[in-house]
Short mmCIF file of C-alpha atoms and ligand atoms in Angstrom, two decimals:
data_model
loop_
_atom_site.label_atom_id
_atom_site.label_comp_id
_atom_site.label_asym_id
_atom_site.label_seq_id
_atom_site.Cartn_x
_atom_site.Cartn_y
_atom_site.Cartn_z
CA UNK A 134 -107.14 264.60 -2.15
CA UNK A 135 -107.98 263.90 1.33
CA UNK A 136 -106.77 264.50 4.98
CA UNK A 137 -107.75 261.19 6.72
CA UNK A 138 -107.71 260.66 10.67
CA UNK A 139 -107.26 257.26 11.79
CA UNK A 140 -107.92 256.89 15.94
CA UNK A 141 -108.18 253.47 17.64
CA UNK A 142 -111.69 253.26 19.15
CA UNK A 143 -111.36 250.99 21.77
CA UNK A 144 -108.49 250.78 24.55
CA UNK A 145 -105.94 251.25 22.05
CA UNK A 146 -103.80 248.23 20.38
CA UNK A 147 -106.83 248.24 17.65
CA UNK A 148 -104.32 247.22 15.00
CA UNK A 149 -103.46 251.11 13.90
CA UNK A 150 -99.87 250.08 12.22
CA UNK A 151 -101.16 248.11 10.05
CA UNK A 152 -104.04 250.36 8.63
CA UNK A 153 -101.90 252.90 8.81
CA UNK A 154 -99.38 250.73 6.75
CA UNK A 155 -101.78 250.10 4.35
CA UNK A 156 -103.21 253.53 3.74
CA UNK A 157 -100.15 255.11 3.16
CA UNK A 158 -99.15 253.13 0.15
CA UNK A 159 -100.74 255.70 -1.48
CA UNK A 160 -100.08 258.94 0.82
CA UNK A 161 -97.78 261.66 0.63
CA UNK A 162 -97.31 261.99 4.82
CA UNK A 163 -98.57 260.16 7.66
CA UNK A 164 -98.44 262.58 10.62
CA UNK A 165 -98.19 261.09 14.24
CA UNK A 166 -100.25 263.32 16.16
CA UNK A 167 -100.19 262.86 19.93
CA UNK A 168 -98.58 259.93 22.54
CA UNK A 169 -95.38 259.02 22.46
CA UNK A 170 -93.20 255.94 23.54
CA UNK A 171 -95.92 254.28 25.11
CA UNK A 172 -97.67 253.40 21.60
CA UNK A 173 -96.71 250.17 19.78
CA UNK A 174 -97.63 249.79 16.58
CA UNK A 175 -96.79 246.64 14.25
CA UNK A 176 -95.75 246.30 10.86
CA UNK A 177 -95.81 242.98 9.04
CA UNK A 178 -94.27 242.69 6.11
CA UNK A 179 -93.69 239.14 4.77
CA UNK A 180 -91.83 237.49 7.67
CA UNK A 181 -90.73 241.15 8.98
CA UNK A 182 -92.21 242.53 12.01
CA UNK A 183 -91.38 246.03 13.32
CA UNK A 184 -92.96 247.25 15.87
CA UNK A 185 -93.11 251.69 15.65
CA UNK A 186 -93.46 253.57 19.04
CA UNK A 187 -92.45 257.00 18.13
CA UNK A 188 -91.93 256.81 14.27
CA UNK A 189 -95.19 256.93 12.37
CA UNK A 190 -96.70 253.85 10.42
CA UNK A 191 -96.03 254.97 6.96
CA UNK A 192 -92.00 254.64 7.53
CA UNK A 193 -91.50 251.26 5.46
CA UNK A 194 -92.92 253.49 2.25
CA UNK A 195 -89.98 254.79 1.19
CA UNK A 196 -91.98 257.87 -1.02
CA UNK A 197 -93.98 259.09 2.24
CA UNK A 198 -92.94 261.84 4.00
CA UNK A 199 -93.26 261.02 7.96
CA UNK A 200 -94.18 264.14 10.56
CA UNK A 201 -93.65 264.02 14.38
CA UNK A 202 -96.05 266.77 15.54
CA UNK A 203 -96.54 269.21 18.30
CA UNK A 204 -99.15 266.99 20.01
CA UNK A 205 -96.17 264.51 20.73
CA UNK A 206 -94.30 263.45 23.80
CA UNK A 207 -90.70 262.49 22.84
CA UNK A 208 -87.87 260.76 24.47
CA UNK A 209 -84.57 261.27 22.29
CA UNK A 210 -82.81 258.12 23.51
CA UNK A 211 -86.15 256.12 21.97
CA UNK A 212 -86.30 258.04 18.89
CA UNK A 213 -82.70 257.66 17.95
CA UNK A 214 -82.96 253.80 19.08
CA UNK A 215 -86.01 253.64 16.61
CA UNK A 216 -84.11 255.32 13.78
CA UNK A 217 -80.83 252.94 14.25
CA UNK A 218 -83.30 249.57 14.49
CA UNK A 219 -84.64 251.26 10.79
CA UNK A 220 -81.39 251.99 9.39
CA UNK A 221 -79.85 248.39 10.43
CA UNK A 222 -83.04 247.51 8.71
CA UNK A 223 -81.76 248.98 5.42
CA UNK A 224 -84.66 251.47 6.21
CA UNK A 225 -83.90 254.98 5.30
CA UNK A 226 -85.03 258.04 7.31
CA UNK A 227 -82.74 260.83 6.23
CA UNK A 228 -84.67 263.55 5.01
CA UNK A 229 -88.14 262.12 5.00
CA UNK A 230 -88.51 261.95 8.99
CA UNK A 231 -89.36 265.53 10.22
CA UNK A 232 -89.84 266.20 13.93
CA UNK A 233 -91.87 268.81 15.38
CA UNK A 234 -89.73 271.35 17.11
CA UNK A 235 -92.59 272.48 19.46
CA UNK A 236 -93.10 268.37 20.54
CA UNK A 237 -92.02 267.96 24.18
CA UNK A 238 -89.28 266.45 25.39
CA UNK A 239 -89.41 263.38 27.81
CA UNK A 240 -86.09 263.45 29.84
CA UNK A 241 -84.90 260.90 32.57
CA UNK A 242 -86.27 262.18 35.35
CA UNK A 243 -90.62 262.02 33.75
CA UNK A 244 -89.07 258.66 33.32
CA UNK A 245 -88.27 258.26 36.65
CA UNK A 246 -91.67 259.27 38.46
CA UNK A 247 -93.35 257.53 36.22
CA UNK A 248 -91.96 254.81 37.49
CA UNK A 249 -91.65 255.42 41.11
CA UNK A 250 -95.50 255.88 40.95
CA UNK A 251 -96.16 253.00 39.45
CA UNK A 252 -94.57 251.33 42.45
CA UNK A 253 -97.62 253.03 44.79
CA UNK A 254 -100.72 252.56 45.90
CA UNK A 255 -101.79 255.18 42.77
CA UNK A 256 -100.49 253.07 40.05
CA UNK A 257 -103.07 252.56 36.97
CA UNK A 258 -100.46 249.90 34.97
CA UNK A 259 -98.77 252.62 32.63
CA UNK A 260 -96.10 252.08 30.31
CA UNK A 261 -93.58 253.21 32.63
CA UNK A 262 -92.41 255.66 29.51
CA UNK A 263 -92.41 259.31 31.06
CA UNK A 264 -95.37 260.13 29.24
CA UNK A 265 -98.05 261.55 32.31
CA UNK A 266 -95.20 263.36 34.10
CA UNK A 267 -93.61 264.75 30.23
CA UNK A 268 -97.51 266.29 29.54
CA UNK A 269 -98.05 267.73 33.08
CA UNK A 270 -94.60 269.40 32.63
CA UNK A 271 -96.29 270.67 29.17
CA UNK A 272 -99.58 272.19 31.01
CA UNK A 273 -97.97 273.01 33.97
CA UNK A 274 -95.84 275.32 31.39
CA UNK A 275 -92.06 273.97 32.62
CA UNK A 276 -91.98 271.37 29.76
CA UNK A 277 -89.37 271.21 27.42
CA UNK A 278 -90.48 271.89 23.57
CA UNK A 279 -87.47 270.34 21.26
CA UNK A 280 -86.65 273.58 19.92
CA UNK A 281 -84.99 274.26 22.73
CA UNK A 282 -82.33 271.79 21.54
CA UNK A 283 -81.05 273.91 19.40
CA UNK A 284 -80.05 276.26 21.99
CA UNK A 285 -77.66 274.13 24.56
CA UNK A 286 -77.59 277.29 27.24
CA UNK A 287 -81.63 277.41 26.98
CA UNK A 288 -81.76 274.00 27.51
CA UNK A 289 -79.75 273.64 31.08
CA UNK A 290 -81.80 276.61 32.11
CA UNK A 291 -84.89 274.71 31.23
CA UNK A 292 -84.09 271.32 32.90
CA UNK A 293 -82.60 273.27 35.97
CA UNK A 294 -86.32 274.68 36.24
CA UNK A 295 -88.22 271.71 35.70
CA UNK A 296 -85.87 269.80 38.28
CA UNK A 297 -86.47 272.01 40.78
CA UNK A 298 -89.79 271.39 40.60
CA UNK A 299 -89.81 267.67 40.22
CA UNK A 300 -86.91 267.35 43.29
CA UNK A 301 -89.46 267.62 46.06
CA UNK A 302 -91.76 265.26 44.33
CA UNK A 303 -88.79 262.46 43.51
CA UNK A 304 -87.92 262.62 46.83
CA UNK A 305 -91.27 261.90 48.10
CA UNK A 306 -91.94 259.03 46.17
CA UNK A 307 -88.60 257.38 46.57
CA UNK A 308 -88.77 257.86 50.24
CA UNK A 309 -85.73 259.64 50.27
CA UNK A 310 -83.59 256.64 49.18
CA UNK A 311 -84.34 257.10 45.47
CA UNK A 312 -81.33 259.84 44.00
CA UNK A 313 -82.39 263.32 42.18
CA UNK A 314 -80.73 263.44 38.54
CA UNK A 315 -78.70 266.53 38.56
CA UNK A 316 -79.02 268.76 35.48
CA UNK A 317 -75.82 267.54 34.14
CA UNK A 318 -76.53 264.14 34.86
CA UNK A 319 -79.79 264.82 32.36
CA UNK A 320 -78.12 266.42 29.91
CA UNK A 321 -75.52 264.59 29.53
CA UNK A 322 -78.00 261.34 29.09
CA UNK A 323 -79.50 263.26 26.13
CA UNK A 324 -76.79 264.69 24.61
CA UNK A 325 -75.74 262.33 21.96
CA UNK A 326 -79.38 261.85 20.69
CA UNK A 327 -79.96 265.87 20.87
CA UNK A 328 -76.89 266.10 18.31
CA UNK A 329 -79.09 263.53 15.79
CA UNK A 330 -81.88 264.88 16.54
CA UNK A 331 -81.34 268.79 15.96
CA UNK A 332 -81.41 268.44 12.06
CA UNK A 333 -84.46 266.75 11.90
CA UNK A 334 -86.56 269.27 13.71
CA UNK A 335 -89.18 271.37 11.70
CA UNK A 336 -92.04 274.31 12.33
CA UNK A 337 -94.36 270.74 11.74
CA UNK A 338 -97.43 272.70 11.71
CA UNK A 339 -96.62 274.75 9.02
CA UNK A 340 -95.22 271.98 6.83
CA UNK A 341 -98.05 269.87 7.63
CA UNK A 342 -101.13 272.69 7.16
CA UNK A 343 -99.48 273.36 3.70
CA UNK A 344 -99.52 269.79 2.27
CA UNK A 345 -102.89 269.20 3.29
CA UNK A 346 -103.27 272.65 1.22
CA UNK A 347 -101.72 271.27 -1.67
CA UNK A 348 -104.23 268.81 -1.24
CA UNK A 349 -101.91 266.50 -1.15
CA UNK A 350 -102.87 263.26 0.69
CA UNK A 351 -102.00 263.06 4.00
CA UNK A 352 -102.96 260.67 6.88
CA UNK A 353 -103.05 261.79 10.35
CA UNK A 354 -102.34 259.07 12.44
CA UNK A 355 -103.60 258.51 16.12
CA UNK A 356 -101.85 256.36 18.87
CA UNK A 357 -103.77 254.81 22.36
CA UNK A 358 -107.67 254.71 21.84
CA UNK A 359 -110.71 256.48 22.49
CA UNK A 360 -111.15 254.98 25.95
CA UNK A 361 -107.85 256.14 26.80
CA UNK A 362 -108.68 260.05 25.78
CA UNK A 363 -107.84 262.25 28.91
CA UNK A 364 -111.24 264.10 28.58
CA UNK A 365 -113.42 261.08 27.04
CA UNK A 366 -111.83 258.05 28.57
CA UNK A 367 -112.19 255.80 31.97
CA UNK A 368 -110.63 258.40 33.53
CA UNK A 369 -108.21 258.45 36.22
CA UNK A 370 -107.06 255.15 34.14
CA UNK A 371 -106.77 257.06 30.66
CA UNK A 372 -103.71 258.26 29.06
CA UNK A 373 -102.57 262.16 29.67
CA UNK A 374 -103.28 263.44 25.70
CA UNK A 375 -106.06 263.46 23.25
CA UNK A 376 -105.78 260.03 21.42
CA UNK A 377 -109.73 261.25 19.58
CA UNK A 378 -110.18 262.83 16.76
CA UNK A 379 -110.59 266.07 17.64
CA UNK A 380 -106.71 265.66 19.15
CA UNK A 381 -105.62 265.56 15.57
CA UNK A 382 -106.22 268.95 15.15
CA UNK A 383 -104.93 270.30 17.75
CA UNK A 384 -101.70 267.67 17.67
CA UNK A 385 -100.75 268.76 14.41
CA UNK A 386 -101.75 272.07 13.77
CA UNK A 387 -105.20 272.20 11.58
CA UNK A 388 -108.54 273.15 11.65
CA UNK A 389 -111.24 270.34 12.04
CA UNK A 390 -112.27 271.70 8.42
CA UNK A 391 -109.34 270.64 6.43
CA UNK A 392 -110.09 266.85 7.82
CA UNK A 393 -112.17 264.85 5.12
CA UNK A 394 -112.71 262.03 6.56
CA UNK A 395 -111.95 259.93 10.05
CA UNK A 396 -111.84 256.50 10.48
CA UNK A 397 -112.03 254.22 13.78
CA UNK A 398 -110.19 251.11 14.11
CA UNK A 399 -112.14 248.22 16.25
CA UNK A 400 -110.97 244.60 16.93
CA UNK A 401 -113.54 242.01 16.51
CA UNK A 402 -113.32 241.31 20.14
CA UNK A 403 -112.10 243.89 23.06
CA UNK A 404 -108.75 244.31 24.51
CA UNK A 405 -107.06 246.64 27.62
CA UNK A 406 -103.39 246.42 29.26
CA UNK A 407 -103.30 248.03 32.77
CA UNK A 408 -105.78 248.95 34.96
CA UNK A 409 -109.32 250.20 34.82
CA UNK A 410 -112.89 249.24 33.71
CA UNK A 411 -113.53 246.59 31.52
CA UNK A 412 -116.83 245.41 31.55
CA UNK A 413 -117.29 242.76 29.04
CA UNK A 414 -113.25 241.20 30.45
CA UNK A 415 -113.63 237.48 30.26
CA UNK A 416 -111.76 235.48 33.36
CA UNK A 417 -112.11 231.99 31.56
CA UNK A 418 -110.86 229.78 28.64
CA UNK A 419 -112.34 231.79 25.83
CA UNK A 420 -110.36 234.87 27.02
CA UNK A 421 -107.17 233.01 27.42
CA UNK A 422 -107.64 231.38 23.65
CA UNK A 423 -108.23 234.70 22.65
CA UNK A 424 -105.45 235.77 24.62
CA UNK A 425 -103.45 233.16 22.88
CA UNK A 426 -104.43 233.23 18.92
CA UNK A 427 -104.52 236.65 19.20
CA UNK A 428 -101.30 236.98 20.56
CA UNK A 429 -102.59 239.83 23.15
CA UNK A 430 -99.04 240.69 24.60
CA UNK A 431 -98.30 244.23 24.69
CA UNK A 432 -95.79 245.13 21.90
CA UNK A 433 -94.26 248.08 24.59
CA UNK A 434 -94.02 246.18 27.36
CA UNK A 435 -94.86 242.34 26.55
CA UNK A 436 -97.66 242.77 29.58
CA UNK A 437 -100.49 240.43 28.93
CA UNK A 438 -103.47 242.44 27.61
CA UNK A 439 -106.81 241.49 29.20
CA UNK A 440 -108.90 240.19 26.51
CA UNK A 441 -113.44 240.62 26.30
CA UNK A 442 -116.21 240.71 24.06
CA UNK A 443 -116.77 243.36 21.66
CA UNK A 444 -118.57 246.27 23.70
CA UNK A 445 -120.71 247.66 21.40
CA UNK A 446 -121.99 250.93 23.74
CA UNK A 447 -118.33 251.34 24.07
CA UNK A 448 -118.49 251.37 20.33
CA UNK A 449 -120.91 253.78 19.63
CA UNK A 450 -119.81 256.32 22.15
CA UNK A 451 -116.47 256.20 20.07
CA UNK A 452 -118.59 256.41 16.83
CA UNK A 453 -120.10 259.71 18.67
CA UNK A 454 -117.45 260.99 20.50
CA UNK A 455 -114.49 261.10 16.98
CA UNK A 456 -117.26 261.92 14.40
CA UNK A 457 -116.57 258.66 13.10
CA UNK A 458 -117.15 258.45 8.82
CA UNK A 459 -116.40 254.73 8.66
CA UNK A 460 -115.04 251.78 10.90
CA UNK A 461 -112.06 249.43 9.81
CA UNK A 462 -112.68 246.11 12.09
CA UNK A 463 -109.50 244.26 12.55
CA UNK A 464 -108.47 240.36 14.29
CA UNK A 465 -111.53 238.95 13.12
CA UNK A 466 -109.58 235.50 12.15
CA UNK A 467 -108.65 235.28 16.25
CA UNK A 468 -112.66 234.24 16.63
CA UNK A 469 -112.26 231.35 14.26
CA UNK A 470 -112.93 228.11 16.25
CA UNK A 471 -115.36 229.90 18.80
CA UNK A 472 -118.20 227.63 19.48
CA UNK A 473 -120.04 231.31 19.52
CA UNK A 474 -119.15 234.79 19.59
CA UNK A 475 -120.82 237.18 22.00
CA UNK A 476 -121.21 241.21 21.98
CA UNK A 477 -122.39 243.06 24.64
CA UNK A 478 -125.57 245.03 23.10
CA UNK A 479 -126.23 246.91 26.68
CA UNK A 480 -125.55 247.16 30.06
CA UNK A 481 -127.58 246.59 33.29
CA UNK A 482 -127.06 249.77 35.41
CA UNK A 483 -128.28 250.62 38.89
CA UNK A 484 -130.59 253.11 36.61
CA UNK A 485 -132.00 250.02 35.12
CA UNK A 486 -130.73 249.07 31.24
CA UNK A 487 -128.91 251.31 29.36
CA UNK A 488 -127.63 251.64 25.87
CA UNK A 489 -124.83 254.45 26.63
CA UNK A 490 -121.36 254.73 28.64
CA UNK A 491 -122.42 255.49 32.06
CA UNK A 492 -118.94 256.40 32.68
CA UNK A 493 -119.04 257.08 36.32
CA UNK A 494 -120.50 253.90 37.60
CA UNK A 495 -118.51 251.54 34.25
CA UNK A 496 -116.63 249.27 36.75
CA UNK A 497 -120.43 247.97 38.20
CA UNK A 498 -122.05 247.66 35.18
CA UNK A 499 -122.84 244.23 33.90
CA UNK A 500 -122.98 243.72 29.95
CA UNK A 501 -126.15 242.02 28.12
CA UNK A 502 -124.83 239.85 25.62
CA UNK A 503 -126.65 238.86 22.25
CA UNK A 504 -124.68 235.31 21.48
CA UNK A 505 -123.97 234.63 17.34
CA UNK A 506 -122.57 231.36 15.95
CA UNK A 507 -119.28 230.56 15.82
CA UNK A 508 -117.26 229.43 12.52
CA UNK A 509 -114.49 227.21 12.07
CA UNK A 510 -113.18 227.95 9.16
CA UNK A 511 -109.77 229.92 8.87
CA UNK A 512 -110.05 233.81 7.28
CA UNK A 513 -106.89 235.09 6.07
CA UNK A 514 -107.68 234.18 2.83
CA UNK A 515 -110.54 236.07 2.34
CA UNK A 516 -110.30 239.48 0.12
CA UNK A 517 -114.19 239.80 -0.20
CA UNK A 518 -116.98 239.74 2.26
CA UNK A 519 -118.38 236.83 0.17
CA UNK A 520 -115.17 234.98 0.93
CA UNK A 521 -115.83 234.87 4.88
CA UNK A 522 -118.54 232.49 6.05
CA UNK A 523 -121.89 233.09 6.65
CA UNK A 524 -121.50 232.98 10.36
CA UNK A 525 -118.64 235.53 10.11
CA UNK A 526 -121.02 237.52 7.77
CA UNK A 527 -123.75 237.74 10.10
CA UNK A 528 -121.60 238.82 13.02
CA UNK A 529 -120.22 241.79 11.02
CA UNK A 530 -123.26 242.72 9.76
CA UNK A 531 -124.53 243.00 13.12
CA UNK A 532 -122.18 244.76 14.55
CA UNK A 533 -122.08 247.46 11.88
CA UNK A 534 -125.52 248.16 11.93
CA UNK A 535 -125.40 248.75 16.06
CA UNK A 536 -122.61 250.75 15.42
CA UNK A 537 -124.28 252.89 12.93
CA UNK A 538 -121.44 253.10 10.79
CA UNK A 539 -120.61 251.32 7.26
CA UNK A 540 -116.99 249.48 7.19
CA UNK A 541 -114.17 250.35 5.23
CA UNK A 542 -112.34 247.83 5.33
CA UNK A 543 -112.22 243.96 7.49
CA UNK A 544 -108.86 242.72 8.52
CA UNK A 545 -108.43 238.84 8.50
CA UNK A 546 -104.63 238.72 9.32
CA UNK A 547 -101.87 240.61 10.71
CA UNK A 548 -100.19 240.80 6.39
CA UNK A 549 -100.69 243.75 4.76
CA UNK A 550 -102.21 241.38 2.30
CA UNK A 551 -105.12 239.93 4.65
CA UNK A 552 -107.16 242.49 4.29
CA UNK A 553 -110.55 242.82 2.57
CA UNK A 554 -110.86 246.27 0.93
CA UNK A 555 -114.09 247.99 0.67
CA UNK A 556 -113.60 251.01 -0.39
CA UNK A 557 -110.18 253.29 -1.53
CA UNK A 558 -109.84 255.69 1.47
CA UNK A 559 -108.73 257.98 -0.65
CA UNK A 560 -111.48 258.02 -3.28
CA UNK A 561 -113.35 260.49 -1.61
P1 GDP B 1674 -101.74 249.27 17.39
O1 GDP B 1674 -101.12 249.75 18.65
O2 GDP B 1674 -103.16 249.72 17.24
O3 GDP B 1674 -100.93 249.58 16.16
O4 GDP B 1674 -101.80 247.68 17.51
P2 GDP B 1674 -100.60 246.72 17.99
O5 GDP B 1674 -99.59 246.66 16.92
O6 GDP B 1674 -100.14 247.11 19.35
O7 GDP B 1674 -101.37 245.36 18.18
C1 GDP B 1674 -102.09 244.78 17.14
C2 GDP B 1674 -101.52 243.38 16.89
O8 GDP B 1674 -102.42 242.65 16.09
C3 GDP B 1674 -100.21 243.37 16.14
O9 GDP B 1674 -99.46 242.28 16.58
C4 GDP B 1674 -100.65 243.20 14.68
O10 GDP B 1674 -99.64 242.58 13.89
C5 GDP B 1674 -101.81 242.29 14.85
N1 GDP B 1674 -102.88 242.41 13.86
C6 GDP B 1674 -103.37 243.51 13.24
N2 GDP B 1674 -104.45 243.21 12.48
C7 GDP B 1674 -104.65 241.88 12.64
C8 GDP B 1674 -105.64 240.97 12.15
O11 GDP B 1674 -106.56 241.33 11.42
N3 GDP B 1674 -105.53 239.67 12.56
C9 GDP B 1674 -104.53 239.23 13.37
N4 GDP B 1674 -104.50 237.95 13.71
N5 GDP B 1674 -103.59 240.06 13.85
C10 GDP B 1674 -103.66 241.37 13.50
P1 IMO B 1675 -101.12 252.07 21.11
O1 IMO B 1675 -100.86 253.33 20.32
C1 IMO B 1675 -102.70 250.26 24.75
C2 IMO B 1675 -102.37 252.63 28.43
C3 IMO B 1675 -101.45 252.03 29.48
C4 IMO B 1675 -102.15 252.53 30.74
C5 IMO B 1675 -102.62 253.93 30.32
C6 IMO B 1675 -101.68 255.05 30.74
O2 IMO B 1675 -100.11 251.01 20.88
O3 IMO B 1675 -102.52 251.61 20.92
P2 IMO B 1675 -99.32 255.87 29.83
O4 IMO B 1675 -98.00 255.17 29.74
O5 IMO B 1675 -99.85 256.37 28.53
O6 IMO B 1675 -99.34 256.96 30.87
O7 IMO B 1675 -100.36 254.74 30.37
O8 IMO B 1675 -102.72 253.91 28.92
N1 IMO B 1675 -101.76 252.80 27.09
C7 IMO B 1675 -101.96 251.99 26.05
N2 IMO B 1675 -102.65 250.84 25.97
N3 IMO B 1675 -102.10 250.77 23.65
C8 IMO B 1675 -101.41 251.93 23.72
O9 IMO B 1675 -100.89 252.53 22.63
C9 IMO B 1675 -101.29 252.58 24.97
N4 IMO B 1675 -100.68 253.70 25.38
C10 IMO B 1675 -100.97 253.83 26.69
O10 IMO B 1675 -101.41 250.62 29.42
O11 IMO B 1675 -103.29 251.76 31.00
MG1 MG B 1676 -100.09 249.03 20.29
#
């Protein structure tokens, strides 16, 4: 009974929730592993959508047990906003939503310089959620782990430390003009939420390490993408935590032999919100209809995502880089109507052609494109690969083989139901 990573393997926004949604039908705990409010992951469910930032995916199953681990970055005022939206929902949480008590906490004033850097010459288009400033307080060793919530006189001592680091810094940024939270100021933002939250927090690593013992079946979920990884993205313009496999591990507290199996979730077609390298971005009508049909609007912050080809170098450095078993391709009913459908097979380099990431030199890099035939014909219906057209086919087929690794499963809609299954995930 397997452990199963899922990791997006693009610039994140691969379609996660929903293969996460899916899996977990039949799982006993979905673990979130790393990231925190700046993920966005959507459930549909009929004509429900929820959209998950720091709750995992497999929340709407009322029999799966759902972890917040260690690797996390939390803000309490999101998680108990998340929990109320799922209770007024008719979604119960009570006793099945388990929160790491060595996650870190993401207080007002990571908030703050996230923000206030945003507004400089430095900014790389974050979410604005706390999340860089909450995991340099974690390395820097001043963070706040939520165990300390349990302790209210450990806490002030805690935030007083942390703010006295962070007060020369806020001051900087704002110019002067921008006021220093005061510790009572912070805790008194968090206080209400640290009350909820207190009975809900867990040694997750244990809990977690012994299911997966039990061989129960557990699903280890990632947030952001590959490209986003602070070692194995387009660094400076990554994310500050391990969003790759190998993060999974580490986020939730087991060795990289109890995993059986990791999967990688790839649109059809490429997508990145916020700044950085992009090479195969289109500036034209086909990127705005994808833009469009896709409905490419961040689900944190409603930015427009820029839209591309597939990148399929990009692809196979993710295959590499996450030990990737399978691939679950998602959105390809946004490329029906497409007079054709391009991929980028290569790039041109100074160095001449090349077949890898030359990650240093990605922003002057121009992509060789094979072209494929475009299809009309409209895909959610399809449960079988014999059910897409042969256009559709041909373009899969393609792609998997450059990727050099088999599909799981094809996703033709956002519904749990538009999916075409090709193999039980757990059936291993
Ligand atoms: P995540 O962050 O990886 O969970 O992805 P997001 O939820 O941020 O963005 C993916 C979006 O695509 C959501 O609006 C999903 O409902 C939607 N989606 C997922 N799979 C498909 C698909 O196969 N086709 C279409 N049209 N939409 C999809
Ligand atoms: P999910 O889990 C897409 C991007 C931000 C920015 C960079 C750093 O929904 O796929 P941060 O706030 O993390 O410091 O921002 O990372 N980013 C995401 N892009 N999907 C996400 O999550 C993202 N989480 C962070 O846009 O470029
Ligand atoms: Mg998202």
């Amino acid at each position: 009974m397997p452990a199963i990573v899922i990791v997006g393997a693009q610039w994140g926004d691969e379609g996660k929730g929903k293969i996460v949604d899916i899996y977990t039908e039949h799982a006993d705990m979905v673990v979130r592993f790393g990231g925190g409010p700046n993920a966005g992951h959507t459930l549909v469910v009929g004509n429900d959508k929820l959209v998950v930032r720091l709750v995992p995916s497999g929340i709407l199953r009322a029999e799966t047990m759902c972890v917040l681990a260690q690797g996390m970055v939390i803000d309490p005022r999101s998680l108990v906003t998340e929990l109320d939206e799922l209770e007024r929902r008719g979604i119960h949480t009570k006793g099945r939503l388990l929160v790491s008590d060595r996650a870190h906490v993401i207080l007002p004033y990571h908030v703050l310089v996230d923000g206030l850097r945003e507004k400089g010459k430095d900014a790389i288009g974050t979410t604005k959620r706390g999340v860089g400033p909450c995991y340099e307080d974690k390395v820097a060793r001043r963070g706040i782990p939520l165990g300390a919530f349990r302790d209210p006189k450990r806490l002030r001592e805690l935030v007083a430390r942390a703010l006295s680091d962070w007060t020369p810094i806020i001051q900087h940024l704002g110019g002067g003009e921008v006021p220093v939270p005061s510790v009572d100021e912070t805790l008194a933002a968090i206080e209400e939420a640290r009350g909820r939250i207190v009975p809900m927090l867990v040694d997750s690593q244990a809990l977690v390490e012994r299911t997966v013992r039990a061989k129960k079946r557990v699903v280890l979920e990632g947030a952001q993408g590959t490209l986003l990884d602070v070692d194995h993205g387009t660094y400076p313009f990554v994310t500050s935590s391990t969003p790759t496999a190998g993060g999974a591990c580490v986020g939730a507290g087991i060795g990289p032999t109890r995993i059986d199996e990791v999967v990688g979730l790839v649109k059809a077609y490429t997508t990145r919100v916020g700044g950085g390298p992009f090479p195969t971005e289109l500036h034209d009508d086909v990127g705005e209809r994808i833009r469009k049909i896709g409905a490419e609007f961040g689900s944190v912050t409603g930015r427009p995502r820029r839209t591309g080809w597939l990148d399929l170098p990009a692809l196979r450095y993710a295959v590499r880089v996450n030990g990737l078993d399978a691939l679950a391709i998602t959105k390809l009913d946004v490329l029906t109507g497409l007079d054709e459908v391009k991929v980028c097979v290569a790039y041109e380099t100074k160095n001449g052609r090349s077949e890898d990431v030359p990650m240093d030199e990605l922003d002057t890099v121009k992509p060789v494109y094979q072209s494929f035939p475009g299809w009309k014909e409209q895909l959610g219906a399809a449960r079988a690969m014999a059910d897409l057209p042969k256009a559709a086919r041909t373009y899969l087929e393609f792609v998997e083989k450059q990727a050099e690794c088999p599909y799981i499963l094809v996703s033709v809609g956002p519904a749990r139901d538009e999916t075409i299954v090709l193999r039980d995930p757990f059936a291993l």
